[in-house]
Short mmCIF file of C-alpha atoms and ligand atoms in Angstrom, two decimals:
data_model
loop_
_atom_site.label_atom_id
_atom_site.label_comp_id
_atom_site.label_asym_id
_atom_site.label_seq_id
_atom_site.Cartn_x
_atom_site.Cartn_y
_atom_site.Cartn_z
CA UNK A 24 -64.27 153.49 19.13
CA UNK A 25 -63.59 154.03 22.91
CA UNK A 26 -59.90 155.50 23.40
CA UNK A 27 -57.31 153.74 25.64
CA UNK A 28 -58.68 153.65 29.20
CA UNK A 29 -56.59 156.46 31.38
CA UNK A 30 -54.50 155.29 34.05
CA UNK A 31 -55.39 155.91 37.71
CA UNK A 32 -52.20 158.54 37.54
CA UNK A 33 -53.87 160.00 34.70
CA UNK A 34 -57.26 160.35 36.14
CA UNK A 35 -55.58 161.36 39.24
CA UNK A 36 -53.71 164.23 37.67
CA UNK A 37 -56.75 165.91 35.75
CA UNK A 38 -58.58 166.26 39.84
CA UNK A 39 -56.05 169.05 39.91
CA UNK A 40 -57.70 171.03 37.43
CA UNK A 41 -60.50 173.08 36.98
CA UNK A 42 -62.41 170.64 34.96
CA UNK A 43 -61.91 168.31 37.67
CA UNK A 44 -62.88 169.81 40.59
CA UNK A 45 -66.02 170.99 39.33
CA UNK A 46 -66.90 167.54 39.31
CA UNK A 47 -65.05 164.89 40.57
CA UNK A 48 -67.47 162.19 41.25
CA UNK A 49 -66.96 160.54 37.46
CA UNK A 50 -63.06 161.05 38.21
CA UNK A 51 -63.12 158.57 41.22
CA UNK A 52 -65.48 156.09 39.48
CA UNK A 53 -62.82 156.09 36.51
CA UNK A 54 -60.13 155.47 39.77
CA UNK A 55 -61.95 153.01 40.82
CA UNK A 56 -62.66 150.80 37.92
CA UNK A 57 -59.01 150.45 38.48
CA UNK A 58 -59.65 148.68 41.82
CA UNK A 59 -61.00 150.07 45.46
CA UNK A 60 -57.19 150.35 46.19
CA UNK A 61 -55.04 151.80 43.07
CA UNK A 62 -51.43 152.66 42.57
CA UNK A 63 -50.43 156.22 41.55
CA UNK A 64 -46.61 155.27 41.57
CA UNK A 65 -44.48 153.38 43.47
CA UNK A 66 -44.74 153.63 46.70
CA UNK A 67 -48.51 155.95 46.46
CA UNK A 68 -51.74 154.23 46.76
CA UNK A 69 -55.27 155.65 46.09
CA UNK A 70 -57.81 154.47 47.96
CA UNK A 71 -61.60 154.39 46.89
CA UNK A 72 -63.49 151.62 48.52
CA UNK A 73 -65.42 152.24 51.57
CA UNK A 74 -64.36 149.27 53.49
CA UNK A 75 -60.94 150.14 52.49
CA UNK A 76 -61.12 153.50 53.68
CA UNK A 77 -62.81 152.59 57.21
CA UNK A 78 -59.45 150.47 57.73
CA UNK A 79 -57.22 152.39 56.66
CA UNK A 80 -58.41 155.36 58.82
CA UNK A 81 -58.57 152.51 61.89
CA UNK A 82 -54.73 151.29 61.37
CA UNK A 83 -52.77 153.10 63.90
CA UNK A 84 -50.21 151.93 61.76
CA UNK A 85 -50.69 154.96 59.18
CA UNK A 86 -49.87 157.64 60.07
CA UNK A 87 -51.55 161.48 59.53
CA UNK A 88 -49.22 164.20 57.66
CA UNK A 89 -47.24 165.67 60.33
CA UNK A 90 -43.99 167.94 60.84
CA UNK A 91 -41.73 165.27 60.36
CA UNK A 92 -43.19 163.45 57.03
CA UNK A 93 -43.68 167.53 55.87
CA UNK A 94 -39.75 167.83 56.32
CA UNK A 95 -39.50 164.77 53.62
CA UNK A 96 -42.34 165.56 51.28
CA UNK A 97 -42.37 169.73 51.16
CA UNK A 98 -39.24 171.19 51.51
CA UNK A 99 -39.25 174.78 52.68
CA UNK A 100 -42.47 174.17 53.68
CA UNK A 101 -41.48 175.49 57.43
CA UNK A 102 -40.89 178.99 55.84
CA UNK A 103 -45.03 178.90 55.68
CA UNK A 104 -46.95 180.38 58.88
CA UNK A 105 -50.04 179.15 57.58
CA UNK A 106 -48.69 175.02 57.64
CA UNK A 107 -46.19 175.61 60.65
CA UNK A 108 -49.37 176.14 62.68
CA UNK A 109 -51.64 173.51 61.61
CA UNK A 110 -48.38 170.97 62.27
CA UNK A 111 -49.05 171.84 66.16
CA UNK A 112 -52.43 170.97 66.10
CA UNK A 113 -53.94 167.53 66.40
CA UNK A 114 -55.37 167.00 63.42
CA UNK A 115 -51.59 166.88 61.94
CA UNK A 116 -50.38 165.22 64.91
CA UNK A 117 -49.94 161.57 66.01
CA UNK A 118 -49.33 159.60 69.41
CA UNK A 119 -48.57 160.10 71.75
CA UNK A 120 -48.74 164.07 71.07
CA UNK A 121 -52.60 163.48 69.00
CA UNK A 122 -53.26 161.94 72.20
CA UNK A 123 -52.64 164.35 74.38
CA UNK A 124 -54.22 167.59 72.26
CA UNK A 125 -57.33 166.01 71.72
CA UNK A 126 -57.85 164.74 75.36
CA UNK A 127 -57.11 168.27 76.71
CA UNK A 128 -59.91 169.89 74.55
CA UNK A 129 -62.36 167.21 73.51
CA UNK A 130 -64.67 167.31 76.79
CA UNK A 131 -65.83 170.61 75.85
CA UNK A 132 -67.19 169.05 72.13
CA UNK A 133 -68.80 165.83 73.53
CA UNK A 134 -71.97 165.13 72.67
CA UNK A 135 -74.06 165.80 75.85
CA UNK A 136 -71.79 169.12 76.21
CA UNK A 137 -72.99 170.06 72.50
CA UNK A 138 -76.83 169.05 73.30
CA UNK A 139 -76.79 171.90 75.51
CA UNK A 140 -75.98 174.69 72.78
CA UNK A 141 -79.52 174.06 70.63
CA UNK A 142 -81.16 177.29 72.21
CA UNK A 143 -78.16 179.23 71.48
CA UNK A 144 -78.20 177.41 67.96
CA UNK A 145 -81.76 178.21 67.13
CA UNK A 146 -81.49 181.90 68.13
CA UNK A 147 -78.05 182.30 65.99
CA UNK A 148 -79.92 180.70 63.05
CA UNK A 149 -83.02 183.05 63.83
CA UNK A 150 -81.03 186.11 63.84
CA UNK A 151 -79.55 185.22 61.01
CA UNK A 152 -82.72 184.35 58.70
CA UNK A 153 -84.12 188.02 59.95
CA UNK A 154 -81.52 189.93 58.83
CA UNK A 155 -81.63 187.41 55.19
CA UNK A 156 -85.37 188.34 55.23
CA UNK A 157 -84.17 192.26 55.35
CA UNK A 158 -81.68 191.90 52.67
CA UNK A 159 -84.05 189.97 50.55
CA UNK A 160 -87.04 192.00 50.41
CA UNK A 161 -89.16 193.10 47.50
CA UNK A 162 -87.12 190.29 45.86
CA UNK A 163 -83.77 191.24 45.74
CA UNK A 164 -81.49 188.65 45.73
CA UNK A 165 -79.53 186.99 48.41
CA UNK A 166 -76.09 184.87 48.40
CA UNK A 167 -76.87 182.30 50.47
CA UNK A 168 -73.35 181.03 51.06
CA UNK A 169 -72.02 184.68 52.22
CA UNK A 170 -75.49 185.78 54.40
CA UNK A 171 -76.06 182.45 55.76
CA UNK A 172 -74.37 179.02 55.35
CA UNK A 173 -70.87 180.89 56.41
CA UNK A 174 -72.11 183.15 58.87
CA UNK A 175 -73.89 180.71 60.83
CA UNK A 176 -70.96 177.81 62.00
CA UNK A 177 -68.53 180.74 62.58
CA UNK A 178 -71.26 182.73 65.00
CA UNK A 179 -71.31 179.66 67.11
CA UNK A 180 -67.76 178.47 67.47
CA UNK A 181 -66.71 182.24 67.93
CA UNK A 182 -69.42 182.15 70.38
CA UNK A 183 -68.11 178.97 71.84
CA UNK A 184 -64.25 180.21 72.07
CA UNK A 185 -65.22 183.48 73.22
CA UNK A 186 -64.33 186.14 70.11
CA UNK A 187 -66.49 189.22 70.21
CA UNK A 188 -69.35 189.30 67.71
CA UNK A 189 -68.15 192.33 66.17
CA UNK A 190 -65.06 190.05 65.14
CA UNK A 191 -66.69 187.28 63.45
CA UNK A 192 -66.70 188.45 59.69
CA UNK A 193 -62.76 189.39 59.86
CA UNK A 194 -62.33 185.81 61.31
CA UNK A 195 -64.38 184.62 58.15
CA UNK A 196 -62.46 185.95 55.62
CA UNK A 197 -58.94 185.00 57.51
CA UNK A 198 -60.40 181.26 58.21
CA UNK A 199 -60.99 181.18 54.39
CA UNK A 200 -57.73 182.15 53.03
CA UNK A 201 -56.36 180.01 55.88
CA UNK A 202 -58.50 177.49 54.56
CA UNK A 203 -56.56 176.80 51.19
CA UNK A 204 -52.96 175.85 53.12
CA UNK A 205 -55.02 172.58 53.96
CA UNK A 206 -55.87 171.83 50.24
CA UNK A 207 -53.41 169.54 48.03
CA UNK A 208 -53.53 171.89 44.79
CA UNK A 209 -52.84 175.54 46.77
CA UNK A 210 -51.23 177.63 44.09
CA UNK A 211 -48.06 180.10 45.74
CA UNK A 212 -49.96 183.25 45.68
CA UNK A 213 -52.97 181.82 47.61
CA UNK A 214 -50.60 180.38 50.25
CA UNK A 215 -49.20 183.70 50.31
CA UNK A 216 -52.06 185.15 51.42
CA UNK A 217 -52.91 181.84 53.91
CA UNK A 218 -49.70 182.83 55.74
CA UNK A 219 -50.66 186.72 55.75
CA UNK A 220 -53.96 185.49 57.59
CA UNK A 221 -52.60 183.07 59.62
CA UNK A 222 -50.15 186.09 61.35
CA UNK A 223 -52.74 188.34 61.51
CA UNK A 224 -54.89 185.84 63.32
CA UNK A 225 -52.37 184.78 65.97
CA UNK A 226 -51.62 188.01 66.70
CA UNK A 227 -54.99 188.26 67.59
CA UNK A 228 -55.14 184.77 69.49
CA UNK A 229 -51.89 185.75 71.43
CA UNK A 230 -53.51 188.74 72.89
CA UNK A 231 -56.61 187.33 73.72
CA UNK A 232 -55.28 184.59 75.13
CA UNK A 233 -52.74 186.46 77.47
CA UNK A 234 -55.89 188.99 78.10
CA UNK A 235 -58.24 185.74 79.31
CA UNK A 236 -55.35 184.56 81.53
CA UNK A 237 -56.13 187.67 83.18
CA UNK A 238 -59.54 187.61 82.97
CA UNK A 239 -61.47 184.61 83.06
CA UNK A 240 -64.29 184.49 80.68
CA UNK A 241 -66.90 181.13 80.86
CA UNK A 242 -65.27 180.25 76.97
CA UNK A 243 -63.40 177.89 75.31
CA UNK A 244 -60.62 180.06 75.20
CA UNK A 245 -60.34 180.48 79.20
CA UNK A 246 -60.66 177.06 79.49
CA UNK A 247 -57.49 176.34 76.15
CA UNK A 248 -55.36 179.13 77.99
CA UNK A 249 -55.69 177.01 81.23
CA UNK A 250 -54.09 174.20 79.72
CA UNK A 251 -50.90 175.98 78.67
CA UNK A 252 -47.73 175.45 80.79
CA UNK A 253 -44.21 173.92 80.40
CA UNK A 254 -44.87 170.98 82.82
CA UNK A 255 -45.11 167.37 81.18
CA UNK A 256 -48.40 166.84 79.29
CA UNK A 257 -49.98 170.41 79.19
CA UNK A 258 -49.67 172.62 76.09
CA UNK A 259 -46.95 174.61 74.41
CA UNK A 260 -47.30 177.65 73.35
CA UNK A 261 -47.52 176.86 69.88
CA UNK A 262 -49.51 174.46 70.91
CA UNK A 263 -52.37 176.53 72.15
CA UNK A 264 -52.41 178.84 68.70
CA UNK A 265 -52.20 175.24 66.66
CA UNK A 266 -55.13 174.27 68.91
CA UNK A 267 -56.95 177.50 68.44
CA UNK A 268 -56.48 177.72 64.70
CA UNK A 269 -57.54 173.96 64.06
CA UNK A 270 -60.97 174.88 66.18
CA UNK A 271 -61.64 178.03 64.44
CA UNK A 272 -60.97 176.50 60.94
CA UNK A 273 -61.65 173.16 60.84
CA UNK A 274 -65.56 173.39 60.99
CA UNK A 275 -66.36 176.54 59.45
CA UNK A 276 -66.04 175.91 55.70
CA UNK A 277 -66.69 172.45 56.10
CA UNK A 278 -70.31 173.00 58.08
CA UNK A 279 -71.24 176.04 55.37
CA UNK A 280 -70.46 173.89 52.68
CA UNK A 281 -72.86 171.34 54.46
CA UNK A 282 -75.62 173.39 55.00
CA UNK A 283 -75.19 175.08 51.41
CA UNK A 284 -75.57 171.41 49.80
CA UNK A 285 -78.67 170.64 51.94
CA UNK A 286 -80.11 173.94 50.77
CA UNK A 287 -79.29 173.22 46.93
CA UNK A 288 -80.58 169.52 47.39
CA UNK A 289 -83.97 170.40 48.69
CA UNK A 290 -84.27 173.15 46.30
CA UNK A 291 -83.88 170.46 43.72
CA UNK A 292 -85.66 167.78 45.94
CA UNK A 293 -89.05 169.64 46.78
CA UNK A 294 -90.43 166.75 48.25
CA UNK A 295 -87.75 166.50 51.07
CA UNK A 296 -88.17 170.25 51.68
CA UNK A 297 -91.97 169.53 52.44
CA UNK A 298 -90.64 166.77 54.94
CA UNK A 299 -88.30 169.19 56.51
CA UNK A 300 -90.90 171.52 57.51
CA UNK A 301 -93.15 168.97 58.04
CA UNK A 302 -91.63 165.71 59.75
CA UNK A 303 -89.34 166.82 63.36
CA UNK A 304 -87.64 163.27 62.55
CA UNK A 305 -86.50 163.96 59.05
CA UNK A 306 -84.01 166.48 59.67
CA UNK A 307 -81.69 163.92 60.55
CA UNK A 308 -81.33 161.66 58.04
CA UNK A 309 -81.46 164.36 55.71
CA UNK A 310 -78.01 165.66 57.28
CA UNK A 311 -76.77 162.24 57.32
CA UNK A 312 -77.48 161.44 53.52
CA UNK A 313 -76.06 164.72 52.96
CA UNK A 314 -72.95 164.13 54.57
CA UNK A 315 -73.05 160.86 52.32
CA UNK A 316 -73.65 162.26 49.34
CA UNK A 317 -71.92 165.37 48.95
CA UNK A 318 -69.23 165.21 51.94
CA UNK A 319 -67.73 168.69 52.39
CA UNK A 320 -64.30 166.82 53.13
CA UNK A 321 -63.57 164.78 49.82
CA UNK A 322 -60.18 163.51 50.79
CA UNK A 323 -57.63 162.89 53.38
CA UNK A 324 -54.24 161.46 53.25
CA UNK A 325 -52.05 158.92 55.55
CA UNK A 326 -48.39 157.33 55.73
CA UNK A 327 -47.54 154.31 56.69
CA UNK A 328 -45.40 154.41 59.49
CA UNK A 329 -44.47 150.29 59.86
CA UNK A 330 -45.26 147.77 57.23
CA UNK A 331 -49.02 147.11 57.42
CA UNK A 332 -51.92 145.72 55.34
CA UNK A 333 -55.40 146.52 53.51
CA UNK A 334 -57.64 143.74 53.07
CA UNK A 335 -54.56 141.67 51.89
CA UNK A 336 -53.36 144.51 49.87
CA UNK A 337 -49.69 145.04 51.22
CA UNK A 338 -48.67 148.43 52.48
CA UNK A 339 -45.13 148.54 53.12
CA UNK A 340 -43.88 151.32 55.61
CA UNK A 341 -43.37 154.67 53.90
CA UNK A 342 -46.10 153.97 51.72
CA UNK A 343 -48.45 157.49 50.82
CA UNK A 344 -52.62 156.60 50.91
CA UNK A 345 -55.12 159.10 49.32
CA UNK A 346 -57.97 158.38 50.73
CA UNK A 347 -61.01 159.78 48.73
CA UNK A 348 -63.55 159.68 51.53
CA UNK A 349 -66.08 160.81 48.92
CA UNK A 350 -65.50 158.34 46.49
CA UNK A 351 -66.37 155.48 49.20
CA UNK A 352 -69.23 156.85 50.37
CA UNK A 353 -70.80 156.36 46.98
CA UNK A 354 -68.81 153.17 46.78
CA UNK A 355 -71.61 150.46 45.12
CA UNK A 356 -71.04 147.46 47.95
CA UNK A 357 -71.67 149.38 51.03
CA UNK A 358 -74.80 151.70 50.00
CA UNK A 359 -77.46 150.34 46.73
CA UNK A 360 -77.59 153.23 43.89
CA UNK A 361 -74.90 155.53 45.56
CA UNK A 362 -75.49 158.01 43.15
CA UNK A 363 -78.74 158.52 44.23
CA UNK A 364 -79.83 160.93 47.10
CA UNK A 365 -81.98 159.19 49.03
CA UNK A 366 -82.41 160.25 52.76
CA UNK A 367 -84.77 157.61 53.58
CA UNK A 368 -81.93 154.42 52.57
CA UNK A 369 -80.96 152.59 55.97
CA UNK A 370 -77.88 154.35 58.06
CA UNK A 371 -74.62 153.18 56.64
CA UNK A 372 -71.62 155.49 58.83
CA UNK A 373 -70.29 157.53 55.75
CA UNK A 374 -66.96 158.61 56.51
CA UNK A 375 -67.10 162.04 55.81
CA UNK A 376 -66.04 162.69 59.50
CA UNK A 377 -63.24 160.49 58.96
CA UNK A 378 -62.75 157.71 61.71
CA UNK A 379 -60.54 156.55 64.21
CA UNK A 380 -58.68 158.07 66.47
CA UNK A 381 -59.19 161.56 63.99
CA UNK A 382 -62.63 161.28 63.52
CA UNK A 383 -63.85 164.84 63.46
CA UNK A 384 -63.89 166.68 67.05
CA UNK A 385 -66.63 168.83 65.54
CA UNK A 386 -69.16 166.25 64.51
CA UNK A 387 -71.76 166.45 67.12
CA UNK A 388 -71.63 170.50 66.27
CA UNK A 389 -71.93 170.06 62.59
CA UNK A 390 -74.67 167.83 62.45
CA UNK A 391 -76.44 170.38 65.12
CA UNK A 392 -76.14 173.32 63.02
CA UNK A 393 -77.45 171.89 59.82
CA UNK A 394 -79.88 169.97 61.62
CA UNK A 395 -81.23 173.40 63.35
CA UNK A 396 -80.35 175.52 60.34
CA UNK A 397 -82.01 173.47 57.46
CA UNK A 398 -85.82 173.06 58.83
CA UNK A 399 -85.55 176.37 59.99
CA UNK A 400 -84.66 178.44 56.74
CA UNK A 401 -87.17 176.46 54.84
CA UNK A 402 -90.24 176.97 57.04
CA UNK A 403 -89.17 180.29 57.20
CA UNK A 404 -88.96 180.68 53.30
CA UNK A 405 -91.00 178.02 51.79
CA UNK A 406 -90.57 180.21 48.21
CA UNK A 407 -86.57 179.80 48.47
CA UNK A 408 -85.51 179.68 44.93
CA UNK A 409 -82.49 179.68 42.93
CA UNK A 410 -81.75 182.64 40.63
CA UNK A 411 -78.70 182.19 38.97
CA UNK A 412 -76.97 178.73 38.99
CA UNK A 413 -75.03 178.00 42.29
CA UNK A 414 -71.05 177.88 42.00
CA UNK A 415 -68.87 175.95 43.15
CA UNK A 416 -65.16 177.19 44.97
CA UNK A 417 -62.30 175.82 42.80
CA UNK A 418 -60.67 173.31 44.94
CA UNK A 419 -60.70 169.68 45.74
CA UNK A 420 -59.64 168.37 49.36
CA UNK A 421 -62.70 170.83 51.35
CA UNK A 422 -65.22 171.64 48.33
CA UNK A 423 -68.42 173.08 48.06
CA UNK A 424 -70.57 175.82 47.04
CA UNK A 425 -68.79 179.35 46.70
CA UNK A 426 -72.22 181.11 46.26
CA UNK A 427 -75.45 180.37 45.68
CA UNK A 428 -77.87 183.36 44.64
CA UNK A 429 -81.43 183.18 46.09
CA UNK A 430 -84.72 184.70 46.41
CA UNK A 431 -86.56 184.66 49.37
CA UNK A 432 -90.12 184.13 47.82
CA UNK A 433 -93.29 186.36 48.75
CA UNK A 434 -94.62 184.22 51.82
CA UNK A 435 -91.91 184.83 54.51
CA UNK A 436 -93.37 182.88 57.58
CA UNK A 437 -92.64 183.69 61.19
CA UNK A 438 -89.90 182.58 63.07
CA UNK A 439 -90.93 178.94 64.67
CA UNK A 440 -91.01 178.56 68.51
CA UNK A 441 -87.55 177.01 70.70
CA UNK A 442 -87.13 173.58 70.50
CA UNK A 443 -86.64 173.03 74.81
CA UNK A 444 -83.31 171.63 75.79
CA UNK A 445 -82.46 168.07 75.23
CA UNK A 446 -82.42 166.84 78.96
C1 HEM B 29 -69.68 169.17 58.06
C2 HEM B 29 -68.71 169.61 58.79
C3 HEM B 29 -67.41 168.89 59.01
C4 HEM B 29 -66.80 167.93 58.26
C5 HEM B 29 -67.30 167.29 56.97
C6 HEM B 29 -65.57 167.58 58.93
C7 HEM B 29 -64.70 166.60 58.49
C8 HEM B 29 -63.60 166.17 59.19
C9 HEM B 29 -62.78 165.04 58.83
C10 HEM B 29 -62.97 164.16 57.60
C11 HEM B 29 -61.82 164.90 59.77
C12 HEM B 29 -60.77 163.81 59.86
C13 HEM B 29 -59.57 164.10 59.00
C14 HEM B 29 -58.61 162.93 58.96
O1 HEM B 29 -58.83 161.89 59.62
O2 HEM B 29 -57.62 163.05 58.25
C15 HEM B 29 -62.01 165.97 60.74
C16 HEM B 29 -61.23 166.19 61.82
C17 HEM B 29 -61.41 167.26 62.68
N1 HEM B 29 -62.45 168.14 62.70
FE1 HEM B 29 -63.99 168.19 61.44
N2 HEM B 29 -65.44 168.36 60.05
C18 HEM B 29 -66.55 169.16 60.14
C19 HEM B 29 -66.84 170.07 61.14
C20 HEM B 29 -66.04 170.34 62.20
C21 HEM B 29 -66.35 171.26 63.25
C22 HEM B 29 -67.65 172.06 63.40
C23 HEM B 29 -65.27 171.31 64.04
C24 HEM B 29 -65.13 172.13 65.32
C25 HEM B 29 -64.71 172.77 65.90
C26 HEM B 29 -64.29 170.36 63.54
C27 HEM B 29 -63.06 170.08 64.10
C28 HEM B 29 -62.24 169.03 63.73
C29 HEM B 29 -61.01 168.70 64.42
C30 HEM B 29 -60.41 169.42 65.62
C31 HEM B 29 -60.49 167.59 63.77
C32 HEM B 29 -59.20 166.85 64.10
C33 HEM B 29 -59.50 165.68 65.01
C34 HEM B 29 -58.25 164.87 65.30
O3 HEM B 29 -57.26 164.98 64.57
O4 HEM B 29 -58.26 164.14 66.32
N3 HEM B 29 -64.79 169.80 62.41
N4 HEM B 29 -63.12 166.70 60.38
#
């Protein structure tokens, strides 16, 4: 006999452990038999529906996690370097300061603006698969996640900001213990170490910022630096470091953890890794029913600031939303057999770059990089195989593969010729 069906608090709950995270996806369906909008306690909703979701991240009326709603949920949470300096960035901002930090640095991340970096994208990801051909030869294997997935969206936003190559594996390794202050379930010691990393790292942006002041450099930094002053509407100090630390963070595990689930799904999908080598077009609905299916970002969070409304659901002001961004892009009444990956099923917008007025700076970029990197590494290694099952990192809110062992295969095929610039 079936035992008593567990609340959505319960179900909830066990996402926070180990069990959990490895695989949440039966988690959220057990949410969501509970409704597409279910209530944790009083006053805390979860939110799995897709059409749900879309609206809530649409409402200006809820809010994102910022300093102020910190002060009332996480005491002493000021005391941490590693969330002080996210809470001056955008992404934990809202209007009229969201407004402001995103206008002053979104030109350089519009579309046309990212067009222009394939050529720069292709040789990165060339580079890259030659020195993965060196450490994988006669066989030996190769972490794909460490050589590859993670070195390649860090290469190209360091690039972009201006960081010396020599630089880019420190900023790696800081970015990723950075990485767990963003993630609901951080355990002390980890955020510890996030606050350890996040000093070390604005040191680092403090002096390269004062030194580009100086001396002008055609980067993203020169260009962020410009932008600080005291007068109305330009950027604090802390400002330009939140700025700086959303920009180098924000995309780097998310886009490895993107690129490492489109490797894993065509190695387990051979017929879509013959279409990636083979079809220019396929690359990107590949990324886009990648994004769908295993979104790097699983969930995001909002408050309501005023008294608002989902779908007739009431939402009274003060009210906490989880929204599981993964859950409703497999939700049943926006995409036929969600659990199915299927890169050929008509578009339907996942929200794994959120929406709104939040929706991911870096999504042009992302979908560039895997869109670049997938086709590429495949041609180039049409053996790729796995060699000891792939892992997964232990955490929730950003998740995705931790390492995934390869080998390279016997018919290594030259690199393939520069796509031109899109006009
Ligand atoms: C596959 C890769 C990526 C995924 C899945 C992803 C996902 C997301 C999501 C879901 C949000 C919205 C969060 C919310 O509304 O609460 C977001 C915001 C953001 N992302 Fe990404 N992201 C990715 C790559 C990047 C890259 C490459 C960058 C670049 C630099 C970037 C920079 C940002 C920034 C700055 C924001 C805040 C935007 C705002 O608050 O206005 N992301 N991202």
């Amino acid at each position: 006999m079936a035992g008593p069906v567990p609340s959505p608090t319960e179900t909830f709950t066990a996402l926070g452990t180990p069990d959990g995270r490895q695989d949440p996806y039966p988690l959220y369906e057990a949410i969501r038999a509970h409704g597409n909008i279910a209530r944790l306690k009083p006053g805390r909703l979860i939110v799995t529906g897709y059409e749900e979701c879309a609206r809530a991240l649409r409402d200006p009326r809820l809010h994102v996690q910022d300093a102020s709603s910190y002060d009332a949920a996480k005491p002493g949470w000021r005391a941490h370097s590693s969330l002080r300096a996210f809470t001056n960035s955008m992404l934990y901002s809202n209007p009229p300061d969201h407004t402001r930090l995103r206008n002053l640095v979104g030109f350089a991340f519009s579309p046309p603006r990212i067009r222009e970096l394939r050529t720069v994208v292709e040789e990165m990801t060339d580079r890259l698969l030659d020195r993965m051909a060196g450490l994988g030869a006669g066989g030996a294997p190769v972490d794909l996640v460490a050589e590859f997935a993670s070195r390649l969206p860090v290469a190209v936003i360091s690039t972009m900001l201006g960081f010396p190559e020599e630089d880019q594996v420190w900023f790696r390794d800081m970015a990723s213990a950075i990485a767990v202050a963003t993630d609901g379930f951080s355990d002390p010691g980890a955020l510890h170490r996030a606050d350890a990393a996040m000093d070390d790292l604005s040191a680092y942006f403090a002096s390269l910022v004062d030194h580009r002041r100086r001396h002008p450099a055609d980067d993203l930094v020169t260009l962020i630096a410009a932008t600080h002053g005291t007068e109305p509407g330009r950027l604090s100090r802390d400002e330009l470091m939140g700025t700086l630390m959303v920009l180098l963070t924000a995309g780097f595990e998310t886009t490895s953890f993107l690129v490492g689930h489109g490797v894993l799904l065509a190695l387990d999908h051979p017929e879509y890794a013959q279409r990636l080598c083979s079809e220019r077009d396929f690359a990107d609905p590949y990324v886009e029913e990648i994004l769908r299916y295993e979104p790097p970002v699983h969930v995001t969070s909002r408050r309501a600031a005023a008294d608002t409304d989902l779908l007739g659901t009431p939402v009274p002001a003060g009210t906490g939303l989880v929204l599981v961004l993964a859950a409703a892009n497999r939700d049943a009444r926006r995409y036929a057999d969600p659990g199915r990956f299927d890169p050929d099923r008509p578009a339907g917008q996942p929200l794994s770059f959120g929406a709104g007025a939040h929706y991911c700076l870096g999504a042009p970029l992302a979908r560039l990089e895997a869109g670049i990197a997938l086709p590429r590494l495949i041609r180039r290694f049409p053996d790729l195989a796995c060699v000891e099952p792939p892992v997964y990192r232990d955490r929730w809110v950003v998740r995705g593969l931790d390492t995934l062992p390869v080998a390279l295969g016997t018919s290594v095929v030259a690199p393939v010729a520069r796509t031109a610039p899109s006009p």
